[in-house]
C-alpha positions as MATLAB code, in Angstrom:
seq = 'MAALGKCANSVAPSYSKVLGLLVWALIASTYYQPIPAYGWVMFVAIFFWLVTVILFVMYLLQLQMKLYMIPWSVVLVIFNAAATVLYVTAFITCSAAVQSQSWLPGDYDKRAAASFFACVVMIAYGASTFFSFQAWKGLGSNAATSQVTD';
ca = [
       3.724   23.273   17.241;
       2.544   19.999   17.019;
      -0.430   21.031   14.923;
       1.690   22.718   12.658;
       4.171   19.499   12.101;
       0.958   17.616   11.305;
      -0.483   20.024    8.868;
       2.548   20.772    7.147;
       3.507   17.165    6.525;
       0.229   16.670    5.345;
       0.312   19.599    3.016;
       3.876   19.278    1.566;
       3.223   16.055   -0.269;
      -0.165   17.433   -1.937;
       2.203   20.353   -3.195;
       4.871   17.890   -4.483;
       2.131   16.013   -6.276;
       0.642   18.901   -7.735;
       3.891   20.843   -8.648;
       5.845   17.534   -9.482;
       3.310   16.764  -12.292;
       3.730   20.320  -13.453;
       7.316   19.890  -14.017;
       7.442   17.030  -16.143;
       4.402   18.244  -17.911;
       6.274   21.513  -18.674;
       9.311   19.619  -20.138;
       7.368   17.099  -21.851;
       5.527   19.896  -23.595;
       9.073   21.132  -25.123;
      11.160   19.572  -27.585;
      13.934   18.509  -25.178;
      14.997   15.332  -26.904;
      18.436   16.784  -28.149;
      19.338   17.841  -24.550;
      20.315   14.877  -22.714;
      19.947   17.170  -19.446;
      16.264   17.050  -19.702;
      16.497   13.427  -19.536;
      17.415   13.468  -16.164;
      14.985   16.334  -15.028;
      12.325   13.561  -16.639;
      13.485   10.700  -14.687;
      13.610   12.456  -11.370;
      10.304   14.203  -11.833;
       8.100   11.111  -13.158;
       9.804    8.884  -11.181;
       8.906   10.827   -7.730;
       5.794   11.848   -8.818;
       4.761    8.151   -9.378;
       6.021    6.948   -6.049;
       4.484   10.110   -4.260;
       1.180    9.038   -5.573;
       1.467    5.381   -4.951;
       2.539    6.183   -1.240;
      -0.832    8.708   -1.309;
      -3.233    5.913   -2.465;
      -1.622    3.630    0.107;
      -2.090    6.289    2.691;
      -5.561    6.810    1.326;
      -6.661    3.266    1.212;
      -4.894    2.655    4.964;
      -2.424   -0.127    3.785;
      -0.128    1.063    6.309;
      -2.125   -0.284    9.140;
      -2.040   -3.609    7.472;
       1.613   -3.323    6.812;
       2.265   -2.678   10.376;
       5.645   -4.559   10.394;
       6.895   -1.916    7.887;
       8.857    0.765   10.037;
       6.527    3.604    7.635;
       8.105    6.770    9.691;
      11.613    5.743    8.576;
      10.418    4.776    4.980;
       9.214    8.340    4.667;
      12.069   10.188    6.087;
      14.553    8.012    3.591;
      11.835    8.621    0.698;
      11.668   12.454    1.427;
      15.869   12.654    2.018;
      16.304   10.914   -1.525;
      13.617   12.921   -3.390;
      15.045   16.330   -1.951;
      18.640   15.299   -2.825;
      17.321   13.980   -6.326;
      15.404   17.212   -6.974;
      18.153   19.405   -5.910;
      20.500   17.875   -8.804;
      17.080   18.434  -11.014;
      16.660   21.799  -10.613;
      20.517   22.601  -10.962;
      20.433   20.508  -13.991;
      17.164   21.844  -15.313;
      18.250   25.513  -14.571;
      21.620   25.255  -16.173;
      20.136   23.472  -19.541;
      17.772   26.512  -20.039;
      18.627   28.819  -23.073;
      17.433   31.443  -24.675;
      17.790   30.427  -28.068;
      15.502   27.720  -28.632;
      14.195   26.054  -32.019;
      10.160   26.351  -31.077;
       8.759   29.656  -29.658;
       7.723   29.007  -26.409;
      10.251   26.483  -25.461;
      12.540   28.918  -23.285;
       9.317   30.091  -21.122;
       8.509   26.449  -20.363;
      11.827   25.449  -19.503;
      12.409   28.156  -17.657;
       8.863   27.746  -15.613;
       9.880   23.839  -15.253;
      13.180   25.144  -13.497;
      11.622   27.456  -11.311;
       8.649   24.672  -10.138;
      11.432   21.993  -10.019;
      13.168   24.366   -7.019;
       9.545   24.673   -5.751;
       9.117   20.630   -5.647;
      12.970   20.470   -3.886;
      11.706   22.559   -1.061;
       8.256   21.062   -0.395;
      10.287   17.535   -0.404;
      12.933   19.298    2.082;
       9.980   20.652    4.291;
       8.263   16.868    4.040;
      11.733   15.632    5.234;
      11.970   17.866    7.739;
       8.420   17.327    9.277;
       8.919   13.387    8.828;
      12.046   13.385   10.623;
      10.536   15.143   13.600;
       7.455   12.669   13.168;
       9.865    9.845   13.291;
      12.070   11.059   16.154;
       8.508   11.770   18.124;
       8.508   15.716   17.566;
      11.039   16.548   20.023;
       9.429   14.632   23.248;
      12.210   13.022   25.647;
      11.780   10.792   28.701;
      11.024   13.576   31.044;
       7.985   14.749   29.237;
       6.524   11.480   28.132;
       6.160    9.796   31.840;
       2.670    8.804   32.812;
       1.794   10.118   36.335;
      -0.542    7.829   38.183;
];
C-alpha cells in the first residue's frame, strides 16, 4: 500500500502538469474573450499549472532539502487541496459556459474538451491531495507500529 501511495503521489502531479496545460491551451485557442466565465477558468488553469511546474523544478533541484525549515508535507497538502477546490469551480464554470452555438467552427469542440480535461485535472489534484495528506500523516502508522525493538 505504501508503494502505491508513493507511486500515485509522484504520478498525479505529472498528469496535472500535462492536462492542466491542455486545459488552458484548448481555451486559449478559442475566441473566449466575450465570455467572462472563461477568464476564471484560464486564471485557475494557468496559475496552478505554473505553481505545479515551479514545485516540480524545486523537487528536481532538491531545493526542499536546502529549505528544511519549511514543512513541505503541509505545504503540499494545502496546495493540492486549494487546487482541487478551485478546479472544481473552474470545471463547473467551464462546463456551464459551453454553448453549442459558437461564432467560430471548432470552438464548441475545444471548449467541451477543455471542460472534460478540467474534470480530469480536478480528479488528479484530488488524488494528489489524498496521497499528500497520507504522506503528511505518516501513511497510517501509529505509535504501536513505529516502536523500535532492541
